[in-house]
Coordinates of C-alpha atoms in Angstrom, one line a residue:
M687 CA 182.7 127.0 84.8
F688 CA 183.0 123.6 83.1
P689 CA 184.8 121.0 85.2
C690 CA 188.4 120.1 84.4
K691 CA 188.8 116.3 84.2
Y692 CA 191.5 113.7 84.6
R693 CA 191.1 110.0 83.9
T694 CA 192.5 107.3 86.2
A695 CA 192.4 104.7 83.4
G696 CA 191.6 101.2 84.7
F697 CA 191.1 102.4 88.3
K698 CA 187.8 103.3 89.9
G699 CA 188.0 106.4 92.2
Y700 CA 187.2 106.1 95.9
A701 CA 188.7 109.3 97.4
V702 CA 190.2 112.6 96.4
K703 CA 191.7 115.1 98.8
F704 CA 193.2 118.6 98.3
S705 CA 196.5 119.3 100.0
P706 CA 196.3 121.5 103.1
F707 CA 199.6 123.1 102.2
T708 CA 199.6 123.8 98.5
D709 CA 196.7 125.3 96.6
R710 CA 197.2 123.4 93.4
L711 CA 198.0 119.9 94.7
L712 CA 195.6 117.1 95.2
A713 CA 195.7 113.3 95.4
S714 CA 193.3 110.4 94.7
A715 CA 192.9 106.8 95.8
A716 CA 191.6 104.3 93.3
S717 CA 191.1 100.6 92.8
A718 CA 191.0 98.2 89.9
N719 CA 187.9 96.1 89.3
F720 CA 185.6 98.2 91.5
G721 CA 187.8 97.4 94.6
L722 CA 186.8 93.8 94.6
V723 CA 190.1 92.3 93.5
G724 CA 193.3 93.7 92.0
N725 CA 195.7 96.6 92.3
G726 CA 195.3 100.1 93.6
R727 CA 196.7 103.4 92.5
L728 CA 197.6 106.6 94.4
S729 CA 197.7 109.6 92.0
I730 CA 199.4 112.9 92.8
L731 CA 198.0 115.6 90.6
T732 CA 198.3 119.4 90.1
T733 CA 195.8 121.9 88.9
T734 CA 196.9 124.8 86.6
T735 CA 195.1 127.6 85.0
T736 CA 195.2 128.5 81.3
N737 CA 195.3 132.2 80.5
T738 CA 194.1 133.8 77.3
N739 CA 197.5 133.3 75.7
N740 CA 197.2 129.5 76.3
S741 CA 200.1 129.6 78.7
R742 CA 199.8 127.6 82.0
T743 CA 200.3 129.2 85.4
Q744 CA 200.3 127.7 88.9
S745 CA 197.8 130.0 90.5
N746 CA 194.1 129.1 90.5
T747 CA 191.3 131.5 90.2
N748 CA 187.6 130.9 90.0
N749 CA 187.3 132.6 86.7
S750 CA 190.1 130.8 84.8
P751 CA 189.9 127.5 83.0
L752 CA 191.6 124.7 84.9
T753 CA 193.7 121.8 83.8
I754 CA 194.7 118.7 85.8
L755 CA 198.2 117.4 85.3
P756 CA 199.7 114.1 86.6
Q757 CA 202.7 114.6 88.9
Q758 CA 203.3 111.1 90.3
H759 CA 201.6 107.7 90.4
Y760 CA 202.1 104.9 93.0
G761 CA 200.9 101.3 92.4
T762 CA 199.8 99.0 95.2
Q763 CA 199.1 95.3 95.3
D764 CA 195.6 95.8 96.7
G765 CA 192.9 98.4 96.1
L766 CA 193.0 101.8 97.8
F767 CA 189.9 103.3 99.5
D768 CA 191.0 106.5 101.2
L769 CA 193.9 108.8 101.8
S770 CA 194.8 111.7 104.1
W771 CA 197.6 114.3 104.0
N772 CA 200.1 114.5 106.8
E773 CA 199.3 117.7 108.7
L774 CA 203.0 118.1 109.7
H775 CA 204.7 117.3 106.4
E776 CA 203.6 118.8 103.2
N777 CA 205.0 116.0 101.0
Q778 CA 203.6 113.1 102.9
L779 CA 200.2 111.3 102.9
I780 CA 198.8 108.0 104.0
S781 CA 196.6 105.6 102.1
A782 CA 194.0 103.0 103.2
S783 CA 194.2 99.6 101.5
G784 CA 192.0 96.6 100.9
D785 CA 194.6 94.2 102.4
G786 CA 194.2 95.9 105.8
S787 CA 197.4 97.9 105.5
I788 CA 198.1 101.6 105.8
K789 CA 201.0 103.1 103.9
L790 CA 202.9 106.4 104.4
W791 CA 204.1 108.0 101.1
D792 CA 206.6 110.8 100.4
I793 CA 205.7 112.4 97.1
T794 CA 209.3 113.5 96.6
L795 CA 210.3 109.8 96.2
K796 CA 209.5 107.8 93.1
T797 CA 208.6 104.3 94.1
H798 CA 208.0 102.7 97.5
P799 CA 206.2 103.9 100.6
V800 CA 208.4 105.2 103.4
A801 CA 206.4 103.1 106.0
K802 CA 203.8 100.4 106.2
W803 CA 201.6 99.2 109.0
K804 CA 199.2 96.2 108.9
E805 CA 197.1 95.7 112.1
H806 CA 193.6 95.6 110.6
K807 CA 192.3 92.2 109.6
R808 CA 190.0 93.5 106.7
E809 CA 189.7 96.4 104.3
V810 CA 190.7 99.9 105.7
M811 CA 187.9 102.2 104.6
S812 CA 189.0 105.5 106.0
V813 CA 192.1 107.4 107.3
E814 CA 192.2 110.9 108.8
W815 CA 195.1 112.8 110.2
N816 CA 194.4 114.8 113.3
Y817 CA 194.4 118.4 112.1
T818 CA 194.4 119.8 115.7
A819 CA 197.1 117.7 117.4
K820 CA 198.8 116.9 114.0
T821 CA 200.8 114.0 115.5
T822 CA 198.3 111.2 115.2
F823 CA 195.8 109.8 112.7
L824 CA 192.8 107.5 112.7
S825 CA 191.9 104.5 110.6
S826 CA 188.6 102.6 110.4
S827 CA 188.1 99.2 108.9
W828 CA 185.6 96.5 108.0
D829 CA 187.1 94.4 110.8
G830 CA 185.0 96.5 113.1
S831 CA 187.8 98.5 114.7
V832 CA 188.9 102.1 114.8
K833 CA 192.6 102.5 115.5
L834 CA 194.5 105.5 116.8
W835 CA 198.1 105.6 115.6
N836 CA 200.3 105.3 117.6
P837 CA 199.5 102.8 119.3
V838 CA 196.1 102.9 121.1
H839 CA 193.1 101.4 119.3
A840 CA 189.4 101.4 120.1
Q841 CA 187.1 98.5 119.2
G842 CA 184.0 99.3 117.3
S843 CA 181.1 97.0 116.1
R844 CA 180.9 95.1 112.8
L845 CA 182.0 97.0 109.7
C846 CA 183.3 100.5 110.4
Y847 CA 183.1 103.0 107.4
T848 CA 184.4 106.3 108.7
A849 CA 186.2 107.9 111.7
A850 CA 186.7 111.6 111.9
W851 CA 188.4 114.0 114.4
S852 CA 186.6 116.7 116.2
P853 CA 187.7 120.1 115.0
R854 CA 187.6 121.5 118.6
H855 CA 189.0 118.7 120.8
Q856 CA 192.2 117.1 119.8
D857 CA 191.5 113.9 121.8
Q858 CA 187.9 113.3 120.5
F859 CA 186.6 111.7 117.4
A860 CA 183.4 110.1 116.0
S861 CA 182.9 106.9 114.0
C862 CA 180.0 105.3 112.1
G863 CA 179.4 101.9 110.6
E864 CA 177.3 98.9 109.5
D865 CA 175.5 98.5 112.8
K866 CA 173.5 101.8 112.1
S867 CA 175.1 103.5 115.1
I868 CA 177.3 106.5 115.6
R869 CA 179.9 106.5 118.4
L870 CA 181.8 109.3 120.1
W871 CA 185.3 108.5 121.4
S872 CA 187.9 110.1 123.6
T873 CA 191.5 109.0 123.6
N874 CA 191.5 109.7 127.3
A875 CA 188.6 107.4 128.1
P876 CA 189.6 104.3 130.1
Q877 CA 190.0 101.0 128.2
S878 CA 189.4 102.8 124.9
R879 CA 185.7 102.8 125.3
S880 CA 183.3 105.1 123.4
I881 CA 181.9 107.9 125.5
A882 CA 178.6 107.9 123.7
S883 CA 176.8 105.6 121.3
F884 CA 173.4 106.0 119.7
G885 CA 171.4 104.7 116.8
G886 CA 171.8 107.2 114.0
H887 CA 169.9 105.8 111.1
T888 CA 167.8 102.8 110.0
D889 CA 170.6 101.3 107.9
Q890 CA 174.3 101.4 107.5
V891 CA 176.0 104.8 108.3
V892 CA 178.6 105.2 105.7
S893 CA 180.0 108.8 106.0
L894 CA 180.6 111.4 108.7
D895 CA 182.1 114.9 108.9
W896 CA 182.3 117.7 111.4
N897 CA 181.2 121.4 111.0
K898 CA 184.4 123.4 111.5
Y899 CA 182.5 126.6 112.5
S900 CA 180.1 124.9 114.9
P901 CA 182.3 122.1 116.2
D902 CA 179.5 120.5 118.3
M903 CA 177.7 119.6 115.0
F904 CA 178.4 116.9 112.5
V905 CA 176.7 115.4 109.5
T906 CA 176.2 111.7 108.5
S907 CA 174.9 109.9 105.5
S908 CA 173.4 106.4 105.3
T909 CA 172.2 103.7 103.0
D910 CA 168.7 104.5 104.4
R911 CA 169.0 107.3 101.8
T912 CA 169.0 110.2 104.3
I913 CA 171.4 112.8 105.5
K914 CA 171.3 113.9 109.2
I915 CA 172.8 116.8 111.1
W916 CA 173.6 116.1 114.8
D917 CA 174.6 118.2 117.9
T918 CA 176.8 116.4 120.5
R919 CA 175.1 118.5 123.2
N920 CA 171.8 116.8 122.6
L921 CA 172.0 113.3 121.0
R922 CA 168.4 112.3 121.6
G923 CA 167.6 113.0 118.0
S924 CA 169.1 114.6 114.9
V925 CA 168.9 118.4 114.5
T926 CA 167.9 118.1 110.8
M927 CA 167.2 115.3 108.3
F928 CA 167.2 115.5 104.5
G929 CA 165.6 112.8 102.5
P930 CA 164.8 110.0 101.9
F931 CA 166.3 110.3 98.4
E932 CA 166.1 108.0 95.5
F933 CA 169.7 106.9 96.0
P934 CA 172.0 106.9 99.0
V935 CA 174.7 109.5 99.6
R936 CA 178.2 107.9 99.9
R937 CA 180.2 110.8 101.3
V938 CA 179.5 114.1 103.0
K939 CA 181.8 117.0 103.6
F940 CA 181.3 120.3 105.4
C941 CA 182.5 123.5 103.6
P942 CA 185.7 124.9 105.2
F943 CA 184.6 128.5 104.4
S944 CA 181.1 128.4 105.7
P945 CA 179.1 126.6 108.4
H946 CA 176.0 126.5 106.1
F947 CA 177.0 124.2 103.2
I948 CA 177.9 120.5 102.7
A949 CA 179.1 118.7 99.6
T950 CA 177.8 115.2 98.9
A951 CA 178.9 112.4 96.6
G952 CA 176.3 109.9 95.8
Y953 CA 175.0 106.8 94.0
D954 CA 172.9 109.0 91.8
M955 CA 176.1 109.8 89.9
S956 CA 176.2 113.4 91.1
A957 CA 178.1 115.7 93.4
S958 CA 175.9 118.3 95.1
V959 CA 176.1 121.2 97.5
W960 CA 173.4 121.7 100.1
D961 CA 172.4 124.6 102.3
V962 CA 171.8 123.0 105.7
R963 CA 169.7 125.9 106.9
N964 CA 166.8 125.0 104.7
G965 CA 167.8 121.6 103.2
S966 CA 167.9 123.1 99.7
V967 CA 170.3 122.0 96.9
T968 CA 172.2 125.0 95.7
F969 CA 174.4 123.2 93.1
V970 CA 174.4 119.9 91.2
H971 CA 177.4 118.6 89.3
D972 CA 176.1 115.8 87.1
A973 CA 179.0 115.2 84.7
H974 CA 180.0 111.8 86.2
T975 CA 178.6 108.7 84.5
E976 CA 179.0 106.3 87.4
F977 CA 178.7 106.3 91.2
V978 CA 180.5 109.2 92.8
F979 CA 182.5 108.1 95.9
G980 CA 185.0 110.9 96.7
I981 CA 184.5 114.6 97.3
D982 CA 186.5 117.4 98.9
W983 CA 186.6 121.2 99.2
S984 CA 189.8 123.2 98.4
Y985 CA 191.3 124.9 101.5
F986 CA 192.5 127.8 99.4
H987 CA 189.8 128.6 96.9
P988 CA 186.2 129.1 98.3
G989 CA 183.8 127.0 96.4
Q990 CA 186.3 124.8 94.6
I991 CA 185.5 121.1 94.8
A992 CA 187.1 117.9 93.6
S993 CA 185.1 114.7 93.0
C994 CA 185.9 111.2 91.8
G995 CA 184.0 108.1 90.9
W996 CA 183.7 104.7 89.3
D997 CA 183.7 106.3 85.9
E998 CA 187.5 106.6 86.4
Q999 CA 187.2 110.4 86.3
I1000 CA 188.5 113.1 88.7
H1001 CA 186.7 116.4 88.3
V1002 CA 187.6 119.8 89.7
F1003 CA 185.0 122.5 89.5
N1004 CA 183.9 125.8 91.1
V1005 CA 180.6 126.3 93.0
P1006 CA 179.1 129.7 93.9
L1007 CA 178.5 129.9 97.6
P1008 CA 175.5 132.1 98.5
Q1009 CA 175.7 134.2 101.7

């Protein structure tokens, strides 16, 4: 299937996420001027299918052509780098901003966010709602901190790129950053200290995601141009390493329908799907013309992926998943 496309004109894509509640809803976070200076835009989009009579329907199938339609746009004074849907409220999501703020949006409202917090001192690079406890979320920032909302925060080291919740333990999460390390945290640990810290790569670790079927395992990517799979039960070394590649991978995401596949977004201007059992690439989406920063799997349609990049394009496409 050819990808359906939507252009975020004037704004470079940094993140795209499917709604966990509605099969046709997704959102993107983007920044003007490559995120260096200028405004941001949060876009709420819907996918529709076009049948043979050229009439649009609201159900998506892997065999039907897709169309992306704009539902709502929100402008911000600074660039946006990530977003996460509220796991308790189908119409709410949070955004991560370059001015150190986090905003809570209600997509049934037309203009302003319903809440705003600003405790980070530098760019907020990732936000993730706790999909187990559902009442808290994480933020990580280039000020070197990971914050748990509300109100505990844990201090990291130097620039922090990503923090992600464990799919098994509602009080545990992992973070990664510029200092080449990976840290495991528990909200129950005294003085908000990490419960484990280890050198994960030979350069900055920029992305991390957990395997939902094997919740002791997670994947990381680094500017050392490798991808590594880790097991929290034995952190003396990675389970598997892929690479080094010609260009780094900016974001990694485990498939929600299988323990064996990850999707990657990279500086080679492609979005790819990997089989972690043998390190093979099973699918390459090379329709982007600039760096690809955001990638996500649909929770409702196996093999459906959304990607976004600096070419100001959001793509939605379907990938066959081998057994």
